[in-house]
Amino acid sequence: MVIDCVDRAKPALLTLIGERILTNVDTLAVKDFLLKLQESIVARLAAIDPDVTIVTDKWDRDSGGSGISRVMSGGRVFEKGGVNFSHVFGKAMPASATAERPELAGRAFQAMGVSLVIHPLNPMVPTSHANFRLFVAEKEGEESVWWFGGGYDLTPYYGFEEDCVHWHRTAERACAPFGANYYPDLKKRCDDYFFLKHRGEARGIGGLFFDDFNELGFERSFAFVQSLANSYLEAYVPIVEKRKDTEYTPEQREFQEYRRGRYVEFNLVFDRGTLFGLQSGVGRIESILMSLPPTVRWVYDWKPAPGSREEKLYTDFLPHRDWLKLATA
C-alpha cells in the first residue's frame, strides 16, 4: 500500500561540536536536499534507460520511521537498482551505530539519508553504490551529537583504466574546494572499508567513504556532503553511457554473476548501513535488502584463466591503487 510520508523531523537541534562550540543543525534543510537528490538521480537514470520499470513506494512505520523507495527493474541498461530515502527514529542506538562510539550507547536517535545501488545488465558496466546521511544522537539533559556519513564506490566486473581514472578524478574535484587532504583521506577510508577480509580482496575500485563527519561545523560539513552527492551522476553516467552497448558473451555474464556474490557477502556481513537497518528495528526490510543483485552465483573454488580479462580484474584493478598518481605528482 502506498501512503504519504510522515514527517517527524525536528527543525533544529542544539549540537555539541568538539567540546564547547554550539551550533544549529538544520535537519529540514538536509531532508529537503536528500529528497531532491533522490529525485534527480532517479530522473537521470530513467532517461538513460526508458524501458526500466520504476516502482515508487512511500512507507511509514509505527515504530518510528518513514521513507520513499524508488526501485528499478527489468531495464535494458539497469537490471535492478534502487534509490531510497529514509528518515527513521529510535529510542536506543543499535550496536552497529555505537561500535566506534560506545559513549553514545543508549541514546535516542534520528537518522535520514539517501542510499542507492545500481546493478546494470551489461557486465561491461560497473555496479555503483552511494549513500549520504545525517545522524543525530539525543539524550535528555545532554547535548545532542550529530554527524554526516556516506560516500560512493564503484564495482567493475571488467576493468577499463580510463573509467577508473574518471571516477576518481570526479571524486577528487568534488573534495578539492574543502581541502587537498580530503580526497586521499576519504579514498583510503573507502579502500579500507570496502574490503572483504575473509576473501582478502577489495569489493571494487573504491571511491570515497566518510563517517562521523562534523569537523567543519554544520553549514560547511553540509556543503561538503552536497558537493560529493551532486558529483555522483557526473562520476557514473559517462561510464554507463560509454559501456552500456558493448557486446558481451554468456561467459562474461556468468562472471558478472559470480562477482556479484562478493557484493552480497559484503552487504550482509560488513555493511554498516545494512546492519544498522536490521538491528535498529525501525528500518524497512524490503528497502534495506534492495541493494542485493537479482541474479548471483557461487562456484566452488573458481579461479580465472591465466592471462584472461577476468584475471586482470584481480591483478590490475582490485588491488588498491593511486589512480590519479597523486603520490608522484
Coordinates of N, CA and C in Angstrom, one line a residue, residues 53-281:
T53 N 11.5 -0.3 -15.4 CA 10.3 -0.2 -14.6 C 10.7 0.4 -13.3
I54 N 10.0 1.5 -12.8 CA 10.3 2.2 -11.6 C 9.1 2.1 -10.7
V55 N 9.2 1.5 -9.5 CA 8.2 1.4 -8.6 C 8.5 2.4 -7.4
T56 N 7.5 3.3 -7.1 CA 7.7 4.2 -6.0 C 6.8 3.8 -4.9
D57 N 7.5 3.5 -3.8 CA 6.8 3.0 -2.6 C 7.0 4.0 -1.4
K58 N 6.0 4.7 -1.0 CA 6.1 5.6 0.2 C 5.6 4.8 1.4
W59 N 6.4 4.7 2.4 CA 6.1 3.9 3.5 C 6.3 4.6 4.8
D60 N 5.6 4.1 5.8 CA 5.6 4.7 7.2 C 5.6 3.5 8.2
R61 N 6.4 3.7 9.2 CA 6.5 2.6 10.3 C 6.0 3.2 11.6
D62 N 5.1 2.5 12.2 CA 4.6 3.0 13.5 C 5.7 3.0 14.6
S63 N 6.7 2.1 14.4 CA 7.8 2.1 15.4 C 8.7 3.3 15.3
G64 N 8.6 4.1 14.2 CA 9.4 5.3 14.1 C 10.2 5.4 12.8
G65 N 9.5 5.8 11.8 CA 10.3 6.0 10.5 C 9.3 6.1 9.3
S66 N 9.8 6.7 8.3 CA 9.1 6.8 7.0 C 10.1 7.0 5.9
G67 N 9.7 6.8 4.7 CA 10.6 6.9 3.6 C 10.0 6.7 2.3
I68 N 10.8 6.9 1.2 CA 10.3 6.7 -0.1 C 11.3 5.8 -0.8
S69 N 10.9 4.6 -1.3 CA 11.8 3.7 -2.0 C 11.5 3.8 -3.5
R70 N 12.5 4.0 -4.3 CA 12.3 4.1 -5.8 C 13.1 2.9 -6.3
V71 N 12.4 1.9 -6.8 CA 13.1 0.6 -7.1 C 13.0 0.4 -8.6
M72 N 14.1 0.1 -9.3 CA 14.1 -0.1 -10.7 C 14.3 -1.6 -11.0
S73 N 13.7 -2.0 -12.1 CA 13.9 -3.4 -12.5 C 13.6 -3.6 -14.0
G74 N 14.2 -4.7 -14.6 CA 13.8 -5.1 -15.9 C 14.2 -4.2 -17.1
G75 N 15.2 -3.3 -16.9 CA 15.6 -2.4 -17.9 C 16.6 -3.1 -18.9
R76 N 16.8 -2.4 -20.0 CA 17.8 -2.8 -20.9 C 19.2 -2.4 -20.5
V77 N 19.3 -1.4 -19.7 CA 20.5 -1.0 -19.1 C 20.7 -1.4 -17.7
F78 N 19.6 -1.1 -16.9 CA 19.7 -1.4 -15.4 C 18.8 -2.6 -15.1
E79 N 19.5 -3.7 -14.8 CA 18.7 -4.9 -14.4 C 17.9 -4.7 -13.1
K80 N 18.6 -4.1 -12.2 CA 17.9 -3.9 -10.9 C 18.7 -2.7 -10.2
G81 N 17.9 -1.9 -9.5 CA 18.5 -0.8 -8.7 C 17.5 -0.2 -7.8
G82 N 18.0 0.7 -7.0 CA 17.1 1.4 -6.1 C 17.7 2.7 -5.6
V83 N 16.9 3.7 -5.4 CA 17.4 4.9 -4.8 C 16.4 5.2 -3.7
N84 N 16.8 5.0 -2.5 CA 15.9 5.1 -1.4 C 16.2 6.3 -0.4
F85 N 15.1 6.9 0.0 CA 15.2 7.9 1.1 C 14.5 7.3 2.3
S86 N 15.2 7.5 3.5 CA 14.5 7.1 4.7 C 14.8 8.2 5.8
H87 N 13.9 8.3 6.7 CA 14.1 9.1 7.9 C 13.5 8.3 9.1
V88 N 14.4 7.8 9.9 CA 14.0 6.9 11.0 C 14.3 7.4 12.3
F89 N 13.6 6.9 13.3 CA 13.8 7.3 14.7 C 13.9 6.0 15.6
G90 N 14.5 6.1 16.7 CA 14.6 5.0 17.6 C 14.9 5.5 19.0
K91 N 14.5 4.7 20.0 CA 14.7 5.0 21.4 C 16.1 4.7 21.9
A92 N 16.8 3.8 21.2 CA 18.2 3.4 21.6 C 19.0 3.0 20.4
M93 N 20.2 3.6 20.3 CA 21.0 3.3 19.1 C 21.4 1.9 19.1
P94 N 21.4 1.2 17.9 CA 21.8 -0.2 17.8 C 23.3 -0.3 17.9
A95 N 23.7 -1.6 18.1 CA 25.2 -1.8 18.3 C 26.0 -1.4 17.1
S96 N 25.5 -1.5 15.9 CA 26.3 -1.2 14.7 C 26.6 0.3 14.6
A97 N 25.8 1.2 15.3 CA 26.0 2.6 15.3 C 26.9 3.1 16.4
T98 N 27.1 2.2 17.4 CA 27.9 2.6 18.6 C 29.2 1.8 18.7
A99 N 29.5 1.0 17.7 CA 30.7 0.2 17.8 C 31.9 1.0 17.9
E100 N 32.0 2.1 17.2 CA 33.1 3.0 17.2 C 32.9 4.1 18.2
R101 N 31.7 4.3 18.8 CA 31.5 5.4 19.7 C 30.6 4.8 20.9
P102 N 31.2 4.0 21.7 CA 30.4 3.4 22.8 C 29.8 4.3 23.8
E103 N 30.3 5.6 23.9 CA 29.8 6.5 24.8 C 28.4 7.0 24.4
L104 N 28.0 6.7 23.2 CA 26.6 7.1 22.7 C 25.6 6.0 22.9
A105 N 26.0 4.8 23.4 CA 25.1 3.7 23.6 C 23.9 4.2 24.5
G106 N 22.7 3.8 24.1 CA 21.5 4.1 24.9 C 20.8 5.4 24.6
R107 N 21.5 6.2 23.7 CA 20.8 7.4 23.3 C 19.7 7.2 22.3
A108 N 18.7 8.0 22.3 CA 17.7 8.0 21.3 C 18.4 8.6 20.0
F109 N 17.8 8.4 18.9 CA 18.4 8.8 17.6 C 17.4 9.1 16.6
Q110 N 17.8 9.9 15.6 CA 17.1 10.0 14.3 C 18.2 10.0 13.2
A111 N 17.9 9.4 12.1 CA 18.8 9.3 11.0 C 18.0 9.5 9.7
M112 N 18.6 10.2 8.8 CA 18.0 10.4 7.5 C 19.1 10.2 6.4
G113 N 18.7 9.7 5.3 CA 19.7 9.6 4.2 C 19.1 9.1 2.9
V114 N 19.9 9.2 1.9 CA 19.6 8.6 0.6 C 20.7 7.5 0.4
S115 N 20.2 6.3 0.0 CA 21.1 5.2 -0.3 C 20.7 4.6 -1.6
L116 N 21.7 4.3 -2.5 CA 21.4 3.7 -3.8 C 22.4 2.7 -4.2
V117 N 21.9 1.7 -4.9 CA 22.7 0.7 -5.5 C 22.2 0.5 -6.9
I118 N 23.1 0.4 -7.9 CA 22.6 0.2 -9.3 C 23.4 -1.0 -9.9
H119 N 22.6 -2.0 -10.3 CA 23.1 -3.2 -10.9 C 22.8 -3.2 -12.4
P120 N 23.7 -2.9 -13.2 CA 23.5 -2.9 -14.7 C 23.4 -4.3 -15.2
L121 N 22.7 -4.4 -16.4 CA 22.6 -5.7 -17.1 C 23.9 -6.1 -17.7
N122 N 24.5 -5.2 -18.4 CA 25.7 -5.5 -19.2 C 26.9 -5.6 -18.2
P123 N 27.7 -6.7 -18.3 CA 28.8 -6.8 -17.4 C 30.0 -5.9 -17.6
M124 N 29.9 -5.2 -18.8 CA 31.0 -4.1 -19.0 C 30.7 -2.8 -18.3
V125 N 29.4 -2.7 -17.7 CA 29.1 -1.5 -17.0 C 29.2 -1.9 -15.5
P126 N 29.9 -1.1 -14.7 CA 30.1 -1.5 -13.3 C 28.9 -1.2 -12.5
T127 N 28.8 -1.9 -11.4 CA 27.8 -1.6 -10.3 C 28.3 -0.4 -9.6
S128 N 27.4 0.5 -9.2 CA 27.7 1.7 -8.4 C 26.9 1.7 -7.1
H129 N 27.4 2.3 -6.1 CA 26.8 2.4 -4.8 C 27.1 3.8 -4.2
A130 N 26.1 4.4 -3.6 CA 26.3 5.7 -2.9 C 25.3 5.8 -1.8
N131 N 25.7 6.6 -0.8 CA 24.8 6.9 0.3 C 25.3 8.2 1.0
F132 N 24.3 9.0 1.4 CA 24.6 10.2 2.1 C 23.6 10.4 3.2
R133 N 24.1 10.6 4.5 CA 23.2 10.5 5.6 C 23.6 11.5 6.7
L134 N 22.6 11.8 7.5 CA 22.8 12.6 8.7 C 22.3 11.8 9.9
F135 N 23.1 11.8 11.0 CA 22.7 11.0 12.2 C 22.7 12.0 13.4
V136 N 21.7 11.9 14.2 CA 21.7 12.7 15.4 C 21.4 11.8 16.6
A137 N 22.2 11.9 17.6 CA 22.0 11.1 18.8 C 21.6 12.0 20.0
E138 N 20.6 11.7 20.7 CA 20.0 12.6 21.6 C 19.8 11.9 23.0
K139 N 20.0 12.7 24.1 CA 19.8 12.2 25.4 C 19.3 13.4 26.3
E140 N 18.2 13.2 27.0 CA 17.6 14.2 27.8 C 18.6 14.7 28.8
G141 N 18.8 16.1 28.8 CA 19.7 16.7 29.8 C 21.1 16.8 29.3
E142 N 21.4 16.3 28.1 CA 22.7 16.4 27.5 C 22.7 16.9 26.1
E143 N 23.8 17.4 25.6 CA 23.9 18.0 24.3 C 23.7 16.9 23.2
S144 N 23.0 17.2 22.2 CA 22.8 16.3 21.0 C 24.2 16.2 20.3
V145 N 24.4 15.0 19.7 CA 25.6 14.8 18.9 C 25.2 14.4 17.5
W146 N 25.8 15.1 16.5 CA 25.4 14.8 15.1 C 26.6 14.6 14.3
W147 N 26.4 13.9 13.2 CA 27.5 13.7 12.2 C 26.9 13.3 10.9
F148 N 27.6 13.6 9.8 CA 27.3 13.1 8.5 C 28.2 11.9 8.1
G149 N 27.6 11.1 7.2 CA 28.4 9.9 6.7 C 28.0 9.6 5.3
G150 N 28.8 8.8 4.6 CA 28.4 8.4 3.3 C 29.6 8.3 2.3
G151 N 29.3 8.5 1.0 CA 30.3 8.4 0.0 C 29.8 7.6 -1.2
Y152 N 30.7 7.2 -2.1 CA 30.3 6.4 -3.2 C 31.5 5.5 -3.7
D153 N 31.2 4.4 -4.2 CA 32.2 3.4 -4.7 C 31.7 2.7 -5.9
L154 N 32.7 2.2 -6.7 CA 32.5 1.6 -8.0 C 32.9 0.1 -8.0
T155 N 32.1 -0.8 -8.5 CA 32.4 -2.2 -8.6 C 32.4 -2.7 -10.0
P156 N 33.5 -2.6 -10.7 CA 33.6 -3.1 -12.1 C 33.7 -4.7 -12.1
Y157 N 33.2 -5.2 -13.2 CA 33.4 -6.7 -13.5 C 34.5 -6.9 -14.5
Y158 N 34.6 -6.0 -15.4 CA 35.7 -5.9 -16.4 C 36.2 -4.5 -16.4
G159 N 37.5 -4.4 -16.1 CA 38.2 -3.2 -15.8 C 38.5 -2.4 -17.1
F160 N 38.3 -1.1 -17.0 CA 38.7 -0.1 -18.0 C 39.5 1.0 -17.3
E161 N 40.7 1.2 -17.6 CA 41.6 2.1 -16.9 C 41.0 3.5 -16.9
E162 N 40.5 4.0 -18.1 CA 40.0 5.3 -18.2 C 38.8 5.6 -17.4
D163 N 38.0 4.5 -17.2 CA 36.8 4.7 -16.4 C 37.1 4.9 -14.9
C164 N 38.1 4.1 -14.4 CA 38.5 4.2 -13.0 C 39.2 5.6 -12.8
V165 N 39.9 6.1 -13.7 CA 40.5 7.4 -13.5 C 39.5 8.5 -13.5
H166 N 38.5 8.4 -14.4 CA 37.4 9.3 -14.5 C 36.6 9.3 -13.1
W167 N 36.3 8.2 -12.6 CA 35.6 8.0 -11.4 C 36.3 8.7 -10.2
H168 N 37.6 8.5 -10.1 CA 38.4 9.1 -9.0 C 38.7 10.5 -9.3
R169 N 38.9 10.9 -10.5 CA 39.1 12.4 -10.8 C 37.9 13.2 -10.4
T170 N 36.7 12.7 -10.7 CA 35.5 13.4 -10.3 C 35.3 13.5 -8.8
A171 N 35.7 12.4 -8.1 CA 35.6 12.4 -6.6 C 36.6 13.4 -6.1
E172 N 37.8 13.5 -6.7 CA 38.9 14.4 -6.2 C 38.4 15.9 -6.4
R173 N 37.8 16.2 -7.5 CA 37.3 17.5 -7.8 C 36.2 17.9 -6.8
A174 N 35.4 17.0 -6.5 CA 34.3 17.3 -5.5 C 34.8 17.6 -4.1
C175 N 35.9 17.0 -3.8 CA 36.5 17.3 -2.5 C 37.4 18.5 -2.4
A176 N 38.0 18.9 -3.6 CA 39.0 19.9 -3.6 C 38.7 21.2 -3.0
P177 N 37.5 21.8 -3.1 CA 37.2 23.1 -2.5 C 37.3 23.1 -1.0
F178 N 37.3 21.9 -0.4 CA 37.2 21.9 1.1 C 38.6 21.5 1.7
G179 N 39.6 21.2 0.8 CA 40.9 20.9 1.3 C 41.5 19.8 0.5
A180 N 42.8 19.9 0.3 CA 43.5 19.0 -0.6 C 43.7 17.6 0.1
N181 N 43.5 17.6 1.4 CA 43.6 16.3 2.2 C 42.4 15.4 2.1
Y182 N 41.3 15.9 1.7 CA 40.0 15.1 1.8 C 40.0 14.0 0.8
Y183 N 40.3 14.2 -0.4 CA 40.2 13.1 -1.4 C 41.1 11.9 -1.0
P184 N 42.4 12.1 -0.7 CA 43.3 11.0 -0.4 C 42.8 10.3 0.9
D185 N 42.4 11.1 1.9 CA 41.9 10.5 3.1 C 40.7 9.7 3.0
L186 N 39.7 10.3 2.3 CA 38.4 9.5 2.1 C 38.6 8.4 1.1
K187 N 39.5 8.5 0.2 CA 39.8 7.3 -0.7 C 40.4 6.2 0.1
K188 N 41.3 6.5 1.0 CA 41.9 5.4 1.8 C 40.9 4.8 2.7
R189 N 40.0 5.6 3.3 CA 38.9 5.0 4.1 C 38.0 4.1 3.3
C190 N 37.8 4.5 2.1 CA 36.9 3.7 1.2 C 37.6 2.4 0.9
D191 N 38.9 2.4 0.5 CA 39.7 1.2 0.3 C 39.6 0.3 1.5
D192 N 39.8 0.9 2.6 CA 39.9 0.0 3.9 C 38.5 -0.5 4.2
Y193 N 37.4 0.3 4.0 CA 36.1 -0.2 4.4 C 35.5 -1.2 3.4
F194 N 35.6 -1.0 2.1 CA 35.0 -2.0 1.2 C 36.0 -3.1 0.8
F195 N 36.4 -3.8 1.8 CA 37.4 -4.9 1.7 C 36.8 -6.1 2.4
L196 N 36.8 -7.2 1.7 CA 36.3 -8.5 2.2 C 37.4 -9.2 2.9
K197 N 37.4 -9.1 4.2 CA 38.5 -9.6 5.0 C 38.6 -11.1 4.8
H198 N 37.5 -11.8 4.7 CA 37.5 -13.3 4.6 C 38.0 -13.7 3.2
R199 N 37.9 -12.8 2.2 CA 38.4 -13.2 0.9 C 39.8 -12.6 0.6
G200 N 40.2 -11.6 1.4 CA 41.5 -10.9 1.2 C 41.5 -10.1 -0.1
E201 N 40.3 -9.5 -0.4 CA 40.3 -8.7 -1.7 C 39.3 -7.6 -1.5
A202 N 39.5 -6.6 -2.4 CA 38.6 -5.4 -2.4 C 37.3 -5.8 -3.1
R203 N 36.2 -5.1 -2.7 CA 34.9 -5.3 -3.5 C 35.0 -4.7 -4.8
G204 N 35.7 -3.5 -5.0 CA 35.8 -2.9 -6.2 C 37.0 -2.0 -6.3
I205 N 36.9 -0.8 -7.0 CA 38.0 0.1 -7.2 C 37.9 1.3 -6.3
G206 N 36.9 1.3 -5.4 CA 36.8 2.3 -4.3 C 36.2 3.6 -4.8
G207 N 36.5 4.7 -4.1 CA 35.9 6.0 -4.3 C 36.1 6.8 -3.1
L208 N 35.0 7.2 -2.4 CA 35.1 8.0 -1.2 C 34.2 7.3 -0.1
F209 N 34.7 7.5 1.1 CA 33.9 7.0 2.3 C 34.3 7.9 3.5
F210 N 33.2 8.3 4.2 CA 33.4 9.1 5.4 C 32.3 8.8 6.4
D211 N 32.6 8.9 7.7 CA 31.7 8.7 8.7 C 32.1 9.6 9.9
D212 N 31.2 9.8 10.8 CA 31.4 10.7 12.0 C 32.0 12.0 11.6
F213 N 31.4 12.6 10.5 CA 32.0 13.8 9.9 C 31.2 15.0 10.4
N214 N 31.9 15.9 11.2 CA 31.3 17.1 11.7 C 32.4 18.2 11.9
E215 N 33.6 17.9 11.4 CA 34.7 18.7 11.8 C 34.7 20.1 11.2
L216 N 33.9 20.4 10.2 CA 33.8 21.7 9.5 C 32.7 22.5 10.1
G217 N 32.0 22.1 11.1 CA 30.8 22.8 11.6 C 29.6 22.4 10.7
F218 N 28.4 22.7 11.1 CA 27.3 22.1 10.4 C 27.2 22.7 8.9
E219 N 27.2 24.0 8.8 CA 27.0 24.5 7.4 C 28.1 24.1 6.4
R220 N 29.3 24.1 6.8 CA 30.4 23.7 5.9 C 30.4 22.2 5.7
S221 N 30.1 21.4 6.8 CA 30.0 20.0 6.6 C 28.9 19.6 5.7
F222 N 27.8 20.3 5.8 CA 26.6 20.0 4.9 C 27.0 20.4 3.5
A223 N 27.7 21.5 3.3 CA 28.1 21.9 1.9 C 29.1 20.8 1.3
F224 N 29.9 20.3 2.2 CA 30.8 19.2 1.7 C 30.0 18.0 1.2
V225 N 29.1 17.6 2.0 CA 28.2 16.4 1.7 C 27.5 16.7 0.4
Q226 N 27.0 17.9 0.2 CA 26.2 18.3 -1.0 C 27.2 18.2 -2.2
S227 N 28.4 18.6 -2.1 CA 29.3 18.6 -3.2 C 29.6 17.2 -3.6
L228 N 29.8 16.3 -2.7 CA 30.1 14.9 -3.0 C 28.8 14.2 -3.6
A229 N 27.7 14.5 -3.0 CA 26.4 13.9 -3.5 C 26.1 14.3 -4.9
N230 N 26.3 15.6 -5.2 CA 26.0 16.1 -6.5 C 27.0 15.7 -7.6
S231 N 28.1 15.1 -7.2 CA 29.1 14.7 -8.1 C 28.9 13.2 -8.6
Y232 N 28.0 12.5 -7.9 CA 27.8 11.1 -8.2 C 27.4 10.9 -9.6
L233 N 26.4 11.6 -10.1 CA 25.9 11.4 -11.5 C 27.0 11.7 -12.5
E234 N 27.8 12.8 -12.2 CA 28.9 13.2 -13.0 C 30.0 12.1 -13.1
A235 N 30.1 11.4 -12.0 CA 31.1 10.3 -12.0 C 30.6 9.0 -12.7
Y236 N 29.3 8.7 -12.5 CA 28.8 7.4 -13.0 C 28.2 7.4 -14.4
V237 N 27.4 8.4 -14.7 CA 26.7 8.4 -16.0 C 27.6 8.3 -17.2
P238 N 28.7 9.1 -17.3 CA 29.6 8.9 -18.5 C 30.1 7.5 -18.7
I239 N 30.3 6.7 -17.6 CA 30.8 5.4 -17.7 C 29.7 4.5 -18.3
V240 N 28.5 4.7 -17.7 CA 27.3 3.9 -18.2 C 27.1 4.1 -19.7
E241 N 27.1 5.4 -20.1 CA 26.8 5.7 -21.5 C 27.8 5.2 -22.4
K242 N 29.1 5.1 -22.0 CA 30.2 4.6 -22.8 C 30.1 3.1 -23.0
R243 N 29.7 2.3 -21.9 CA 29.8 0.9 -21.9 C 28.5 0.1 -22.1
K244 N 27.4 0.8 -22.1 CA 26.1 0.1 -22.0 C 25.7 -0.7 -23.3
D245 N 26.3 -0.4 -24.4 CA 26.0 -1.1 -25.7 C 27.2 -2.0 -26.1
T246 N 28.1 -2.2 -25.2 CA 29.3 -3.1 -25.5 C 28.8 -4.5 -25.6
E247 N 29.2 -5.2 -26.6 CA 28.8 -6.6 -26.7 C 29.5 -7.5 -25.6
Y248 N 28.9 -8.5 -25.2 CA 29.4 -9.4 -24.2 C 29.0 -10.8 -24.4
T249 N 29.7 -11.8 -23.9 CA 29.4 -13.2 -24.1 C 28.6 -13.8 -22.9
P250 N 28.0 -14.9 -23.0 CA 27.3 -15.6 -21.9 C 28.3 -15.9 -20.8
E251 N 29.5 -16.2 -21.1 CA 30.6 -16.5 -20.1 C 30.9 -15.2 -19.3
Q252 N 30.9 -14.1 -20.0 CA 31.2 -12.8 -19.2 C 30.0 -12.5 -18.3
R253 N 28.8 -12.8 -18.8 CA 27.6 -12.6 -17.9 C 27.7 -13.5 -16.7
E254 N 28.2 -14.7 -16.8 CA 28.3 -15.6 -15.7 C 29.4 -15.1 -14.7
F255 N 30.4 -14.5 -15.3 CA 31.5 -13.9 -14.4 C 30.9 -12.8 -13.6
Q256 N 30.1 -11.9 -14.2 CA 29.4 -10.9 -13.5 C 28.6 -11.4 -12.4
E257 N 27.9 -12.5 -12.6 CA 27.0 -13.0 -11.5 C 27.9 -13.6 -10.4
Y258 N 29.0 -14.2 -10.8 CA 30.0 -14.7 -9.8 C 30.5 -13.6 -8.9
R259 N 30.9 -12.5 -9.5 CA 31.5 -11.4 -8.8 C 30.4 -10.7 -8.0
R260 N 29.1 -10.7 -8.4 CA 28.0 -10.2 -7.6 C 28.0 -10.9 -6.3
G261 N 28.4 -12.1 -6.2 CA 28.4 -12.8 -4.9 C 29.3 -12.1 -3.9
R262 N 30.4 -11.5 -4.3 CA 31.2 -10.7 -3.4 C 30.4 -9.5 -2.9
Y263 N 29.5 -9.0 -3.7 CA 28.7 -7.8 -3.3 C 27.7 -8.3 -2.2
V264 N 27.1 -9.4 -2.4 CA 26.2 -9.9 -1.4 C 26.9 -10.2 -0.1
E265 N 28.1 -10.9 -0.2 CA 28.8 -11.2 1.0 C 29.2 -9.9 1.8
F266 N 29.6 -8.9 1.1 CA 30.0 -7.7 1.9 C 28.7 -7.0 2.5
N267 N 27.7 -6.9 1.8 CA 26.5 -6.2 2.3 C 25.9 -6.9 3.5
L268 N 25.9 -8.2 3.5 CA 25.3 -9.0 4.6 C 26.2 -9.2 5.8
V269 N 27.5 -9.1 5.6 CA 28.5 -9.4 6.7 C 29.1 -8.1 7.2
F270 N 29.4 -7.1 6.4 CA 30.2 -6.0 6.8 C 29.5 -4.6 6.7
D271 N 28.5 -4.5 5.8 CA 28.0 -3.1 5.6 C 27.3 -2.5 6.8
R272 N 27.7 -1.4 7.2 CA 27.2 -0.7 8.4 C 25.7 -0.3 8.2
G273 N 25.4 0.2 7.0 CA 24.0 0.6 6.8 C 23.1 -0.5 6.8
T274 N 23.4 -1.7 6.2 CA 22.6 -2.9 6.3 C 22.4 -3.3 7.7
L275 N 23.5 -3.4 8.4 CA 23.5 -3.9 9.8 C 22.7 -2.9 10.7
F276 N 22.8 -1.6 10.5 CA 22.0 -0.7 11.2 C 20.5 -0.8 10.9
G277 N 20.2 -1.0 9.7 CA 18.8 -1.2 9.3 C 18.2 -2.4 10.0
L278 N 18.9 -3.5 10.0 CA 18.4 -4.8 10.5 C 18.4 -4.7 12.0
Q279 N 19.4 -4.0 12.7 CA 19.5 -4.0 14.1 C 18.6 -3.0 14.8
S280 N 18.3 -1.9 14.1 CA 17.6 -0.8 14.7 C 16.1 -1.1 15.0
G281 N 15.6 -2.0 14.2 CA 14.1 -2.3 14.3 C 13.2 -1.3 13.7

